[in-house]
Coordinates of C-alpha atoms and ligand atoms in Angstrom, one line a residue:
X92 CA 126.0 61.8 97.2
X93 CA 124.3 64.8 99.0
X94 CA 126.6 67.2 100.1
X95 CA 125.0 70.6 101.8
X96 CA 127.2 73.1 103.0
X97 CA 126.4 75.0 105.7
X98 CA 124.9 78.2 105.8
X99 CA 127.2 80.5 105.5
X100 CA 127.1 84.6 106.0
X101 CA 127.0 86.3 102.7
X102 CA 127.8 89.7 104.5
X103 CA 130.3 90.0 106.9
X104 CA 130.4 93.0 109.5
X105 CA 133.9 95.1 108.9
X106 CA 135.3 96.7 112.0
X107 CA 138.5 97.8 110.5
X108 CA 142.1 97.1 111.8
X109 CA 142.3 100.4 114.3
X110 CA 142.2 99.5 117.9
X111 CA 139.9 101.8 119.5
X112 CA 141.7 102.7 122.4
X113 CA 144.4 105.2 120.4
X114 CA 141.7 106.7 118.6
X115 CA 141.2 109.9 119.7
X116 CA 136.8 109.7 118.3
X117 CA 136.9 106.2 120.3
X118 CA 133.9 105.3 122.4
X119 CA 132.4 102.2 124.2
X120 CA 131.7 99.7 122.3
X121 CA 128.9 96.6 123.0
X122 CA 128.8 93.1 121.1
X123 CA 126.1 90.8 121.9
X124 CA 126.2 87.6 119.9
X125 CA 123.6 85.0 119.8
X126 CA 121.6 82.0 117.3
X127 CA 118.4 82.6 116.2
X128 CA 116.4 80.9 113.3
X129 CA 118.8 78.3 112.3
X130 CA 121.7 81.0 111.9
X131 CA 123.6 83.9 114.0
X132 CA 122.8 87.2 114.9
X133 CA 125.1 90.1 115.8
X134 CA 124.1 93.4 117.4
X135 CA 127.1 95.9 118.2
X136 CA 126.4 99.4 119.5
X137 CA 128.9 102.4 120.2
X138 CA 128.6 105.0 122.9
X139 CA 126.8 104.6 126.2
X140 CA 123.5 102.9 126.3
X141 CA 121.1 103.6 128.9
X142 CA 120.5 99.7 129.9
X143 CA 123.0 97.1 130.4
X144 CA 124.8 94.9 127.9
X145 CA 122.8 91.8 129.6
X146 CA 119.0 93.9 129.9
X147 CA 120.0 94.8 126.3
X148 CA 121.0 91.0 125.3
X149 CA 117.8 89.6 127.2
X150 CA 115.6 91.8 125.1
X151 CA 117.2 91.1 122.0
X152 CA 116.4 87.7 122.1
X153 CA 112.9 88.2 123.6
X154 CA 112.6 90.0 120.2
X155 CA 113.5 87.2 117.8
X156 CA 112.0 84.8 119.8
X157 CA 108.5 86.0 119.1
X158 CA 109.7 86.4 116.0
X159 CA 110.3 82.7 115.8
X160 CA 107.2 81.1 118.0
X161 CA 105.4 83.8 114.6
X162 CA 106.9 82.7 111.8
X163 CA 109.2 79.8 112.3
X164 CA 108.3 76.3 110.1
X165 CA 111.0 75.1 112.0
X166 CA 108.5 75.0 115.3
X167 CA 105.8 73.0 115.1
X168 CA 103.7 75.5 117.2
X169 CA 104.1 78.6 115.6
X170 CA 101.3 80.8 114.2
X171 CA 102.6 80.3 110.7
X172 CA 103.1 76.1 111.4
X173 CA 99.7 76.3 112.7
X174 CA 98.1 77.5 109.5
X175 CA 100.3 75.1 107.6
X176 CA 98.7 72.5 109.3
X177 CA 95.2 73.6 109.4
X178 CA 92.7 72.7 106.1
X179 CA 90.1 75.1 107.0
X180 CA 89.6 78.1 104.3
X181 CA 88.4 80.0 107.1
X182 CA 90.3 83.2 107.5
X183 CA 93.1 82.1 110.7
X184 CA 94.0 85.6 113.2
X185 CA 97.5 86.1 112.7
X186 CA 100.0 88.7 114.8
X187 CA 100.7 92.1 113.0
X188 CA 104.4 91.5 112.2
X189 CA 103.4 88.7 110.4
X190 CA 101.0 90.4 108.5
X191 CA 103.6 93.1 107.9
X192 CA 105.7 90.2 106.0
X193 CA 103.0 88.7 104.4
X194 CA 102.0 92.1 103.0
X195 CA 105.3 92.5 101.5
X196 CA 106.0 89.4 100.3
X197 CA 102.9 89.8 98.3
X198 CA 103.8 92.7 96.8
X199 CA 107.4 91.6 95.8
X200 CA 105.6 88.5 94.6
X201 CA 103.5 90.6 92.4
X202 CA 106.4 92.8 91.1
X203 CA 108.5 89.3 90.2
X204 CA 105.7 88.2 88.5
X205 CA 105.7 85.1 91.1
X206 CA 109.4 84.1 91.2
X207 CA 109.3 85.5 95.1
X208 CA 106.9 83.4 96.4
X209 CA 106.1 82.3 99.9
X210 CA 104.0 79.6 98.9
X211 CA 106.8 77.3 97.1
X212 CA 106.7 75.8 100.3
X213 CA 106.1 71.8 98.9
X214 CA 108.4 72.2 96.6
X215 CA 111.0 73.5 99.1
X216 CA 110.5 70.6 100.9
X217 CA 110.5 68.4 98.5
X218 CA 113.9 69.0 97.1
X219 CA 114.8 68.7 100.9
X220 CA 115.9 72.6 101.6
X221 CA 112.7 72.4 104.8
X222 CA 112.5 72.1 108.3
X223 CA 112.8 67.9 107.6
X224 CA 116.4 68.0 106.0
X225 CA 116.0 64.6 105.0
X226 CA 118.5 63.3 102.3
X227 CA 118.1 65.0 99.5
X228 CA 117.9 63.4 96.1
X229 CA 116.1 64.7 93.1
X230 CA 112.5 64.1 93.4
X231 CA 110.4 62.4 90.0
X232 CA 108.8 65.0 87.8
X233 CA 105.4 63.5 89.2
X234 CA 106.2 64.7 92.4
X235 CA 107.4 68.4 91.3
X236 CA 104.1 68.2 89.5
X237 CA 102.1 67.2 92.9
X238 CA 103.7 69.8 94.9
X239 CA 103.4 72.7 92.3
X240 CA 99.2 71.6 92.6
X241 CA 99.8 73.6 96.4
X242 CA 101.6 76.9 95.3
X243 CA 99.8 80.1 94.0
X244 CA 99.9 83.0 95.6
X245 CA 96.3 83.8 94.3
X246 CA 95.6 81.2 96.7
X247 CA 96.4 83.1 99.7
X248 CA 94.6 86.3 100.8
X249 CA 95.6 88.8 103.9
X250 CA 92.5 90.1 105.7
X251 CA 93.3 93.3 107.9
X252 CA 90.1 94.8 109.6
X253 CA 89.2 96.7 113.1
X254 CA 89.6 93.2 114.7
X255 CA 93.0 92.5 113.4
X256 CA 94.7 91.2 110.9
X257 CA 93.9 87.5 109.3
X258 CA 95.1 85.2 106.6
X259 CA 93.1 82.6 104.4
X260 CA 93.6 79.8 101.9
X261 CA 91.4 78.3 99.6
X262 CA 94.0 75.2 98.7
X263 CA 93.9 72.7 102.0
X264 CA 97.4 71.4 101.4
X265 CA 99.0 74.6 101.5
X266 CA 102.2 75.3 102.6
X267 CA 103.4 79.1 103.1
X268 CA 107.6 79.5 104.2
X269 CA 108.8 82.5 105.2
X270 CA 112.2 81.5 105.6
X271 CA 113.7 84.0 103.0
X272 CA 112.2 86.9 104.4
X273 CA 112.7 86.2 108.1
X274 CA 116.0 87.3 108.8
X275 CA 115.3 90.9 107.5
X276 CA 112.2 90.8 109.4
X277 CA 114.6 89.8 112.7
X278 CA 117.0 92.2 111.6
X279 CA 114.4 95.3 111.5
X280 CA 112.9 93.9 114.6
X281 CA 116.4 94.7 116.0
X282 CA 116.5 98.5 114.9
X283 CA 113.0 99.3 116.3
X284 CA 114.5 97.6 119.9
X285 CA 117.5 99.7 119.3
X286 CA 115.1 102.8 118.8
X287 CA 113.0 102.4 121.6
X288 CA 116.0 102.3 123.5
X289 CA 117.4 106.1 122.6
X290 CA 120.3 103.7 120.4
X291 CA 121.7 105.6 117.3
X292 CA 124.8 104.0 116.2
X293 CA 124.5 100.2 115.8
X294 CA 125.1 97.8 113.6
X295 CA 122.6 94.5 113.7
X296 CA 122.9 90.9 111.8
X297 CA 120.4 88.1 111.3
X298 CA 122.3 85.7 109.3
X299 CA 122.7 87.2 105.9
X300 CA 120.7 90.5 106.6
X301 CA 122.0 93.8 108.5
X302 CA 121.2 97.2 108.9
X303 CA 123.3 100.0 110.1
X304 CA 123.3 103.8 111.6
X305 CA 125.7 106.1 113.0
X306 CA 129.7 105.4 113.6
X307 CA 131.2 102.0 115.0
X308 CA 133.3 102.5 118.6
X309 CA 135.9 104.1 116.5
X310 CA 134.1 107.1 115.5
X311 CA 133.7 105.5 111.7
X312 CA 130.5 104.4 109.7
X313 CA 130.2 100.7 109.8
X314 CA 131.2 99.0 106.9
X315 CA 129.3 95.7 105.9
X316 CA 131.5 93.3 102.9
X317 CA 129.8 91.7 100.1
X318 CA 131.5 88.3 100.1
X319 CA 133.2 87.0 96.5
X320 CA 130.8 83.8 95.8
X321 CA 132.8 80.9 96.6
X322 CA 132.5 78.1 98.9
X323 CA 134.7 78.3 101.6
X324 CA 136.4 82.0 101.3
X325 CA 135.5 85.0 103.1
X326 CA 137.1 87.4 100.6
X327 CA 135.1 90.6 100.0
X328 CA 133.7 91.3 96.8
X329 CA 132.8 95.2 97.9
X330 CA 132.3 97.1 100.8
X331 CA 129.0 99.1 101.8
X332 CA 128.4 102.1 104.1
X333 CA 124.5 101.5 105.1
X334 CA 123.5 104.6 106.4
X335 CA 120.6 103.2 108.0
X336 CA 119.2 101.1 105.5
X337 CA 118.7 97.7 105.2
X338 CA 121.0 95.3 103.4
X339 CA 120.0 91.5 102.6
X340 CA 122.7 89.2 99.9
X341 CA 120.7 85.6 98.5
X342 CA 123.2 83.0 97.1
X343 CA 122.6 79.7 95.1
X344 CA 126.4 79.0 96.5
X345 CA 126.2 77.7 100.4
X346 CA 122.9 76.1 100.5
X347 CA 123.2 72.8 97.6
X348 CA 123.3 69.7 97.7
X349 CA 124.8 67.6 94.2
X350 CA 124.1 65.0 92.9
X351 CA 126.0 62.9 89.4
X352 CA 128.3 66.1 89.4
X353 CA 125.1 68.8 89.3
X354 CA 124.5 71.3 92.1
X355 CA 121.1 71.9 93.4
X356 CA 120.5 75.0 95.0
X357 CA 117.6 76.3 97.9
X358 CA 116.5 78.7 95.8
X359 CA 113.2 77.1 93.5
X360 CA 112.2 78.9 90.2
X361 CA 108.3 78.3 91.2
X362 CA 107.5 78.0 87.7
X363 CA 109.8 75.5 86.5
X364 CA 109.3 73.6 90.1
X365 CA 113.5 73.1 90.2
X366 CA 116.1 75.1 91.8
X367 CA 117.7 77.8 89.5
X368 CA 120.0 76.8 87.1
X369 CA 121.1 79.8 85.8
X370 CA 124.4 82.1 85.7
X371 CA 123.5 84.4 88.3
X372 CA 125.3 83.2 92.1
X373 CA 124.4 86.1 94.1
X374 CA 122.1 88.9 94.5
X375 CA 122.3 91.7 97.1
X376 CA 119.6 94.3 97.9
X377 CA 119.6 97.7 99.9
X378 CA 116.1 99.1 100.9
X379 CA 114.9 101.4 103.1
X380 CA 113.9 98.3 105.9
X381 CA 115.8 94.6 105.3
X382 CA 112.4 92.7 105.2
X383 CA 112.1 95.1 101.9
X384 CA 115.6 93.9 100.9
X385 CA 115.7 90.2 101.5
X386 CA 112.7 89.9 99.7
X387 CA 114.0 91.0 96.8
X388 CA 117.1 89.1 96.8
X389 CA 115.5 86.0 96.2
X390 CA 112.8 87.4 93.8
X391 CA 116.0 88.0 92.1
X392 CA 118.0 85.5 92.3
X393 CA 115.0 83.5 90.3
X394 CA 114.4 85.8 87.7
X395 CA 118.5 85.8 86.8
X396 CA 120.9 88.1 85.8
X397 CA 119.4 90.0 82.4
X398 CA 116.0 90.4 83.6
X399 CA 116.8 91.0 87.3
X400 CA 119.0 93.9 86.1
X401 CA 116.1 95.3 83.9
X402 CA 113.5 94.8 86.9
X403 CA 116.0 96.6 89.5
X404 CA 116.2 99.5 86.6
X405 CA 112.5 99.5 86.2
X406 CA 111.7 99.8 89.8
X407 CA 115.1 102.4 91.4
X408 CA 116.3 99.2 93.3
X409 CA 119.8 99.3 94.6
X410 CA 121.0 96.2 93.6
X411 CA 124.4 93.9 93.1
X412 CA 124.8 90.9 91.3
X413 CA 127.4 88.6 90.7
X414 CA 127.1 86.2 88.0
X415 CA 129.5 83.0 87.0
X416 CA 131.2 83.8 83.7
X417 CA 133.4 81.3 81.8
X418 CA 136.4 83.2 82.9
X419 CA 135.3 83.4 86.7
X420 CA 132.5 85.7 87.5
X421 CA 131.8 89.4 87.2
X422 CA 129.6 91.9 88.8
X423 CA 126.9 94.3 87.7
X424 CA 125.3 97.2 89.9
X425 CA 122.4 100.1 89.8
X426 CA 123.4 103.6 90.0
X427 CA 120.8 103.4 93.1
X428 CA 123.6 100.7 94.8
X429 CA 126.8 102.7 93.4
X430 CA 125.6 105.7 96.1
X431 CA 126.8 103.5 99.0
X432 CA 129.5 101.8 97.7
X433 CA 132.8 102.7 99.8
X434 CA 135.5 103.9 97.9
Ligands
FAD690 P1 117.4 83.1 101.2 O1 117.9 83.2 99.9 O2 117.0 84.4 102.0 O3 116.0 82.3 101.1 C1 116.0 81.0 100.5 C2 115.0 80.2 101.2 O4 113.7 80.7 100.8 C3 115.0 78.7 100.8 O5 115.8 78.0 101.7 C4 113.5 78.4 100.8 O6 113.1 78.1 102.2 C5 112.8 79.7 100.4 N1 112.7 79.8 98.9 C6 113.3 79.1 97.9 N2 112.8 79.5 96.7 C7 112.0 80.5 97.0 C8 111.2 81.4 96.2 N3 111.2 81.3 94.8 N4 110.4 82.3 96.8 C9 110.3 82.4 98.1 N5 111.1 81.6 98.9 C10 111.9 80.7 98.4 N6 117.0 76.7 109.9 C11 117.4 75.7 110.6 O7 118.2 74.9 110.2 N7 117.0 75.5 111.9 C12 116.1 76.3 112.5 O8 115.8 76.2 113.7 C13 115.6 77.4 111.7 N8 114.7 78.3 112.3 C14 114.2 79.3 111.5 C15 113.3 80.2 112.0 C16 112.8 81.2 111.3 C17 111.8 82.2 111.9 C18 113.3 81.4 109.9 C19 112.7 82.6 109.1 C20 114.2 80.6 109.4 C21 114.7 79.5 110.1 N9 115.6 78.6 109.6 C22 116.1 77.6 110.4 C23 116.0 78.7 108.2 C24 117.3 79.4 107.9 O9 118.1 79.8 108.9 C25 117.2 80.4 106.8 O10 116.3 81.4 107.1 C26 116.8 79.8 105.5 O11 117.7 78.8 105.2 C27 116.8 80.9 104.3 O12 117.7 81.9 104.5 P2 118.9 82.2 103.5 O13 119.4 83.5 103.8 O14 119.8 81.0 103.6 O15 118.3 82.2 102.1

């Protein structure tokens, strides 16, 4: 009856067809592949680099490491599993990236009216999209009602003063995932390595967020592919040219599980207490860092097509959404995303 797909890439990394040897702008060019958080990452650098491939590999995954033993509910002893399990309302230290995330999901939280919200936690794990991955069924309305009792984020207050920075919660039972915003946070954890390492041109994944700079080992800006929203097909829906910002895509398509013929997606409307159910399949953000970005995307993805398109307006987001029509689906941008379109 349960049937969850893995997670899949939403973005895909476009090299192009040339082989860099017969082209005359060629230059070296480094790929260092690894898993992190549940998914894979991707870093690929042209021209020389002044440390090796493996002194570059071993600090990228020092880097999303600590990212993970900070903000991982997938490890029981991380700073942000810690405070899930504590019950105290007194304010718990926390590390300054993590602040950094909590500080922008509030925001985005704020601007979505609640829709992104890092405290849906229970009810992520009820509907069985958490660390536990037990088999999933739809839980009883009396249970959505339970687990909604935990989420607010009124309830959760960031603390930054000469000592550091601190978080607090006045509801015991608590449960803050920062599983949508992680892999943009890995991902710009990735461009500050590759900056305090004199890097220029790279491109860097974290599952489905990237950011790009400079030319690939062909002498060409990196091209990252918006994929069409379907299960199993990597065809590309449109075709970006970063420019150093941050790019993040959220889907209700590769993370379901169905049941009696209905789908059931990870992504929770927070007011409702269900996944989405609406039209709109995928939503892709580009920001100016991809924690900014894949934030959004899932604020987004909640809100729906119509009003997602008037909050994108409202705010000067680039944003690009494809929704499920009758016919197939069809796809609706901001003038803000049409600037890095490829044509
Ligand atoms: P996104 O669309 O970016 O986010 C959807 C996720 O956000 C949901 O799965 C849910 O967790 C949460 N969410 C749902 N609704 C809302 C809402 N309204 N507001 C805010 N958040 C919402 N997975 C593993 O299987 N094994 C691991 O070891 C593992 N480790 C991880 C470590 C870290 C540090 C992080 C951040 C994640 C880890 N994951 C792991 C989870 C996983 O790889 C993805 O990050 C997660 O599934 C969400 O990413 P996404 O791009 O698929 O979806």
């Amino acid at each position: 009856m349960a049937n969850v797909f893995a997670k899949g890439l939403l973005l895909s990394l476009v090299l192009g067809l040339l082989t860099a040897c017969n082209d005359q702008n060629s230059r070296p060019q480094t790929d260092i592949d690894g898993k992190t958080m549940g998914t894979f990452y991707s870093v690929k650098v042209s021209g020389d680099m002044a440390i090796n491939k493996q002194q570059l590999q071993q600090q990228i995954d020092a880097v999303l490491e600590r990212a993970n033993d900070d903000i991982s509910t997938y490890r029981n002893d991380s700073v942000l599993s810690r405070f899930n399990q504590t019950r105290s309302a007194d304010p718990q230290p926390i590390p300054r990236g993590m602040a950094d995330i909590i500080l922008m999901a509030q925001r985005i939280g704020r601007d979505t009216q609640g829709a992104m919200n890092i405290t849906v936690g229970p009810l992520v794990n009820l509907w069985g999209f958490g660390p536990d991955k037990r088999v999933v069924k739809v839980p009883s309305q009396q249970q959505i009602d339970a687990a909604q009792k935990n989420v607010g984020l009124q309830h959760l207050k960031l603390i930054s003063d000469d000592r550091g920075e601190w978080l607090q919660k006045d509801l015991p039972d608590m449960y803050v995932d920062l599983s949508t915003l992680g892999e943009g946070y890995g991902v710009d954890q990735l461009v500050q390595l590759m900056a305090r390492n004199g890097i220029t041109n790279y491109l860097v994944s974290v599952g489905g967020a990237v950011s790009s700079r400079g030319v690939n080992g062909q002498g060409k800006a990196w091209r990252v592919a918006i994929q069409k929203p379907t299960d199993r097909e990597n065809a590309v829906q449109a075709l970006v040219d970063l420019q150093g910002y941050g790019i993040s895509t959220a889907g209700s398509y590769r993370n379901y599980f169905e049941q009696d013929g209905q789908r059931y997606s990870h992504v929770i409307d927070p007011t409702t207490g269900r996944p989405i159910t609406h039209r709109l399949v995928s939503a892709t953000v580009i920001a100016p860092t991809a924690l900014e970005a894949d934030g959004w995307d899932t604020g987004l993805m909640v809100l729906g097509t119509e009003k997602a398109l008037k909050l994108a307006e409202e705010k000067g987001l680039a944003v690009y959404l494809i929704s499920k029509t009758d016919q197939g689906f069809s796809a609706v941008m901001t003038p803000q995303f049409k600037a890095f379109l490829v044509k």
